Amino acid sequence: MSWSAGVSIDEHLQSEKGDVREVVAKNFVSSPWDREEFVSLLKWMRAYNRDHPGRTVNFLGHYSGAPAVDDAFFERVTGYVHREHPEKLSQLTELYSGLRPIDAFAYLNKPLAERRQLANKAGQALDLVSGISDPWVVQHARNIARTAEFLSVDAADEATVPEFMRLRDRVMAENAGWWQRQLGGKIFTSAHDNHVGYLAADYPVHPKTPGAFCVTFSVAATF
């Protein structure tokens, strides 16, 4: 699941605001996880957190932002900058212009050159906020940049498939590692064997897995 969806789900688990089915419908729609088993999982996690207030569990999405990064997620970055660093807001708004919100399927209809230009601007936006003190805001900006980069790969060109796969798995490793460093504790990861293993079964199409990128990921993964 994407980083942005994971943030939304985890906030529901920590606060118990909203209905679990609405959370699933919003964040899991059209995905393999849009099913009753995940409703049950989130209900269990919420109940566990209620009973263990000093030892709560969290939900992480370590994938890139597809299929969507909505405007509310962008606001996590721009809203903070507006409040704490208003001198950066004008430049940040310009860099995100044309990018927010990201609907992956509609976004992929943009010309490749435009997608690459927008990915470059998203990277500049990340550079702009990288020095601020709130690590979560920087991480949100990082995932916006990684999503734009992810969607700038020419998926129609078979020669780019290894690049696409490497980028995707690097982002998953980065996110899992960041989360573990930020919150500590143990991580249980659910993913395809090609993602949680140290070596992929279809090398060189799948050149490097998260398990090879990040020791934390390979140690924490369970499948």
CSV table of C-alpha atoms in Angstrom, one decimal:
chain,number,residue,atom,x,y,z
A,1,MET,CA,0.0,0.0,0.0
A,2,SER,CA,1.2,3.5,-0.7
A,3,TRP,CA,2.8,5.7,1.9
A,4,SER,CA,0.0,8.3,1.7
A,5,ALA,CA,-2.7,5.6,2.2
A,6,GLY,CA,-0.7,4.1,5.1
A,7,VAL,CA,-0.6,7.5,6.8
A,8,SER,CA,-4.4,7.9,6.5
A,9,ILE,CA,-5.0,4.3,7.8
A,10,ASP,CA,-2.6,4.8,10.7
A,11,GLU,CA,-4.3,8.0,11.8
A,12,HIS,CA,-7.6,6.2,11.9
A,13,LEU,CA,-6.0,3.4,14.1
A,14,GLN,CA,-4.5,5.9,16.5
A,15,SER,CA,-7.5,8.2,16.8
A,16,GLU,CA,-10.5,5.8,16.1
A,17,LYS,CA,-12.0,8.7,14.1
A,18,GLY,CA,-14.2,7.6,11.2
A,19,ASP,CA,-15.7,4.3,10.1
A,20,VAL,CA,-13.3,1.5,9.3
A,21,ARG,CA,-15.2,0.5,6.2
A,22,GLU,CA,-15.0,4.1,4.9
A,23,VAL,CA,-11.3,4.0,5.5
A,24,VAL,CA,-10.9,0.8,3.6
A,25,ALA,CA,-13.1,2.0,0.8
A,26,LYS,CA,-11.1,5.2,0.4
A,27,ASN,CA,-7.6,3.7,0.7
A,28,PHE,CA,-8.0,0.2,-0.7
A,29,VAL,CA,-10.4,0.8,-3.6
A,30,SER,CA,-9.5,-1.3,-6.7
A,31,SER,CA,-6.6,-2.9,-5.0
A,32,PRO,CA,-6.0,-6.5,-4.0
A,33,TRP,CA,-6.6,-5.5,-0.4
A,34,ASP,CA,-10.1,-4.2,-0.9
A,35,ARG,CA,-11.7,-7.1,0.9
A,36,GLU,CA,-13.3,-8.2,4.1
A,37,GLU,CA,-10.1,-9.6,5.6
A,38,PHE,CA,-8.5,-6.2,5.8
A,39,VAL,CA,-11.6,-4.7,7.4
A,40,SER,CA,-11.2,-7.4,10.1
A,41,LEU,CA,-7.5,-6.7,10.4
A,42,LEU,CA,-8.0,-3.0,11.0
A,43,LYS,CA,-10.8,-3.6,13.4
A,44,TRP,CA,-8.5,-5.9,15.4
A,45,MET,CA,-5.6,-3.4,15.3
A,46,ARG,CA,-7.9,-0.6,16.5
A,47,ALA,CA,-9.2,-2.8,19.4
A,48,TYR,CA,-5.7,-3.7,20.3
A,49,ASN,CA,-4.6,-0.1,20.5
A,50,ARG,CA,-7.6,0.7,22.6
A,51,ASP,CA,-6.6,-2.0,25.1
A,52,HIS,CA,-2.8,-1.2,25.0
A,53,PRO,CA,-2.6,2.6,25.0
A,54,GLY,CA,1.1,2.5,26.0
A,55,ARG,CA,2.1,0.0,23.3
A,56,THR,CA,0.1,0.7,20.2
A,57,VAL,CA,0.7,-0.8,16.8
A,58,ASN,CA,1.0,1.2,13.6
A,59,PHE,CA,0.1,0.6,10.0
A,60,LEU,CA,2.7,1.5,7.3
A,61,GLY,CA,2.3,1.8,3.6
A,62,HIS,CA,5.8,1.5,2.1
A,63,TYR,CA,4.9,1.7,-1.6
A,64,SER,CA,5.1,4.7,-3.9
A,65,GLY,CA,2.0,6.9,-4.0
A,66,ALA,CA,0.0,5.2,-6.8
A,67,PRO,CA,-2.8,5.0,-7.5
A,68,ALA,CA,-3.4,8.5,-6.1
A,69,VAL,CA,-1.9,11.2,-3.9
A,70,ASP,CA,-4.8,13.5,-3.1
A,71,ASP,CA,-4.7,17.2,-2.5
A,72,ALA,CA,-5.1,16.7,1.3
A,73,PHE,CA,-1.8,14.8,1.3
A,74,PHE,CA,0.0,17.7,-0.5
A,75,GLU,CA,-1.5,20.0,2.1
A,76,ARG,CA,0.5,18.2,4.8
A,77,VAL,CA,3.5,19.7,3.2
A,78,THR,CA,2.2,23.1,1.9
A,79,GLY,CA,0.1,23.7,5.0
A,80,TYR,CA,3.1,23.2,7.3
A,81,VAL,CA,5.3,25.5,5.1
A,82,HIS,CA,2.5,28.1,5.1
A,83,ARG,CA,2.5,28.1,9.0
A,84,GLU,CA,6.1,27.7,9.8
A,85,HIS,CA,8.1,28.8,6.7
A,86,PRO,CA,5.9,31.2,4.8
A,87,GLU,CA,9.0,32.6,2.9
A,88,LYS,CA,9.2,29.2,1.1
A,89,LEU,CA,5.5,28.9,0.3
A,90,SER,CA,5.4,30.8,-3.1
A,91,GLN,CA,8.3,28.7,-4.5
A,92,LEU,CA,6.8,25.4,-3.1
A,93,THR,CA,3.4,26.2,-4.6
A,94,GLU,CA,5.0,26.9,-8.0
A,95,LEU,CA,7.0,23.6,-7.9
A,96,TYR,CA,3.8,21.6,-7.1
A,97,SER,CA,1.8,23.4,-9.8
A,98,GLY,CA,0.6,20.9,-12.3
A,99,LEU,CA,1.4,18.0,-10.0
A,100,ARG,CA,-1.2,18.1,-7.3
A,101,PRO,CA,-3.2,16.0,-6.9
A,102,ILE,CA,-1.8,12.9,-8.5
A,103,ASP,CA,-4.2,10.4,-10.1
A,104,ALA,CA,-1.8,7.8,-11.4
A,105,PHE,CA,-4.0,6.6,-14.3
A,106,ALA,CA,-4.8,10.1,-15.5
A,107,TYR,CA,-1.3,11.2,-14.9
A,108,LEU,CA,0.2,8.5,-17.1
A,109,ASN,CA,-1.8,10.0,-20.0
A,110,LYS,CA,0.5,13.1,-19.8
A,111,PRO,CA,3.4,13.2,-22.3
A,112,LEU,CA,6.5,11.5,-21.0
A,113,ALA,CA,8.5,14.7,-21.3
A,114,GLU,CA,5.9,16.6,-19.1
A,115,ARG,CA,5.9,13.8,-16.5
A,116,ARG,CA,9.7,14.0,-16.3
A,117,GLN,CA,9.6,17.7,-15.9
A,118,LEU,CA,7.1,17.4,-13.1
A,119,ALA,CA,9.2,14.8,-11.4
A,120,ASN,CA,12.1,17.1,-11.5
A,121,LYS,CA,10.0,19.9,-9.9
A,122,ALA,CA,8.9,17.5,-7.2
A,123,GLY,CA,12.5,16.7,-6.5
A,124,GLN,CA,13.3,20.4,-6.2
A,125,ALA,CA,10.3,20.7,-3.8
A,126,LEU,CA,11.9,18.0,-1.6
A,127,ASP,CA,15.2,19.8,-1.7
A,128,LEU,CA,13.4,23.0,-0.6
A,129,VAL,CA,11.9,21.5,2.5
A,130,SER,CA,14.7,19.1,3.4
A,131,GLY,CA,16.1,21.4,6.0
A,132,ILE,CA,13.0,22.0,8.0
A,133,SER,CA,12.7,20.5,11.5
A,134,ASP,CA,9.6,18.3,11.1
A,135,PRO,CA,10.8,14.9,9.8
A,136,TRP,CA,7.2,13.8,8.9
A,137,VAL,CA,6.8,16.8,6.5
A,138,VAL,CA,10.1,16.0,4.8
A,139,GLN,CA,9.1,12.3,4.5
A,140,HIS,CA,5.7,13.3,3.0
A,141,ALA,CA,7.5,15.5,0.5
A,142,ARG,CA,9.9,12.7,-0.2
A,143,ASN,CA,7.1,10.3,-1.1
A,144,ILE,CA,5.5,12.9,-3.4
A,145,ALA,CA,8.8,13.2,-5.2
A,146,ARG,CA,9.3,9.4,-5.4
A,147,THR,CA,5.8,9.0,-6.7
A,148,ALA,CA,6.4,11.6,-9.5
A,149,GLU,CA,9.7,9.9,-10.3
A,150,PHE,CA,8.0,6.5,-10.3
A,151,LEU,CA,5.4,7.7,-12.8
A,152,SER,CA,8.0,9.3,-15.0
A,153,VAL,CA,9.4,6.0,-16.1
A,154,ASP,CA,8.5,5.0,-19.7
A,155,ALA,CA,6.6,1.8,-18.9
A,156,ALA,CA,6.0,1.1,-22.6
A,157,ASP,CA,9.7,0.7,-23.1
A,158,GLU,CA,10.8,-2.8,-22.1
A,159,ALA,CA,14.3,-1.7,-21.6
A,160,THR,CA,13.2,0.5,-18.7
A,161,VAL,CA,11.6,-2.3,-16.8
A,162,PRO,CA,14.6,-3.1,-14.6
A,163,GLU,CA,15.0,0.7,-13.8
A,164,PHE,CA,11.3,0.8,-12.9
A,165,MET,CA,11.6,-2.3,-10.6
A,166,ARG,CA,14.7,-1.0,-9.0
A,167,LEU,CA,13.2,2.3,-8.2
A,168,ARG,CA,10.0,0.8,-6.8
A,169,ASP,CA,11.8,-1.6,-4.5
A,170,ARG,CA,14.3,1.1,-3.4
A,171,VAL,CA,11.4,3.3,-2.3
A,172,MET,CA,9.8,0.5,-0.3
A,173,ALA,CA,13.1,-0.1,1.5
A,174,GLU,CA,13.6,3.6,2.2
A,175,ASN,CA,10.1,3.9,3.7
A,176,ALA,CA,10.4,0.8,5.8
A,177,GLY,CA,13.8,1.9,7.1
A,178,TRP,CA,12.6,5.4,7.8
A,179,TRP,CA,9.6,4.2,9.7
A,180,GLN,CA,11.7,1.8,11.8
A,181,ARG,CA,14.2,4.5,12.7
A,182,GLN,CA,11.4,7.0,13.5
A,183,LEU,CA,9.3,4.7,15.7
A,184,GLY,CA,11.6,1.8,16.7
A,185,GLY,CA,10.2,-1.6,17.5
A,186,LYS,CA,9.5,-4.5,15.2
A,187,ILE,CA,8.0,-4.5,11.7
A,188,PHE,CA,5.9,-7.2,10.1
A,189,THR,CA,6.0,-6.8,6.4
A,190,SER,CA,3.5,-8.4,4.0
A,191,ALA,CA,4.7,-8.4,0.4
A,192,HIS,CA,5.5,-10.6,-2.6
A,193,ASP,CA,8.5,-12.9,-2.2
A,194,ASN,CA,10.4,-10.9,-4.8
A,195,HIS,CA,10.1,-7.9,-2.6
A,196,VAL,CA,10.9,-9.3,0.9
A,197,GLY,CA,13.6,-11.7,-0.2
A,198,TYR,CA,17.3,-10.8,-0.6
A,199,LEU,CA,17.4,-12.0,-4.2
A,200,ALA,CA,14.6,-11.8,-6.7
A,201,ALA,CA,13.5,-14.8,-8.7
A,202,ASP,CA,13.4,-13.0,-12.0
A,203,TYR,CA,16.8,-11.3,-12.1
A,204,PRO,CA,17.8,-9.3,-14.2
A,205,VAL,CA,14.3,-8.0,-14.8
A,206,HIS,CA,14.0,-7.4,-11.1
A,207,PRO,CA,17.6,-6.4,-10.3
A,208,LYS,CA,17.5,-5.4,-6.6
A,209,THR,CA,14.9,-6.1,-3.9
A,210,PRO,CA,14.1,-4.1,-0.8
A,211,GLY,CA,15.8,-6.9,1.2
A,212,ALA,CA,19.0,-6.1,-0.6
A,213,PHE,CA,18.6,-2.3,-0.2
A,214,CYS,CA,17.8,-2.3,3.4
A,215,VAL,CA,19.0,-4.6,6.2
A,216,THR,CA,16.1,-3.5,8.4
A,217,PHE,CA,13.6,-4.6,5.7
A,218,SER,CA,15.1,-8.0,5.2
A,219,VAL,CA,15.3,-8.7,8.9
A,220,ALA,CA,11.8,-7.4,9.6
A,221,ALA,CA,10.1,-9.1,6.7
A,222,THR,CA,7.8,-12.0,7.3
A,223,PHE,CA,6.0,-13.8,4.4
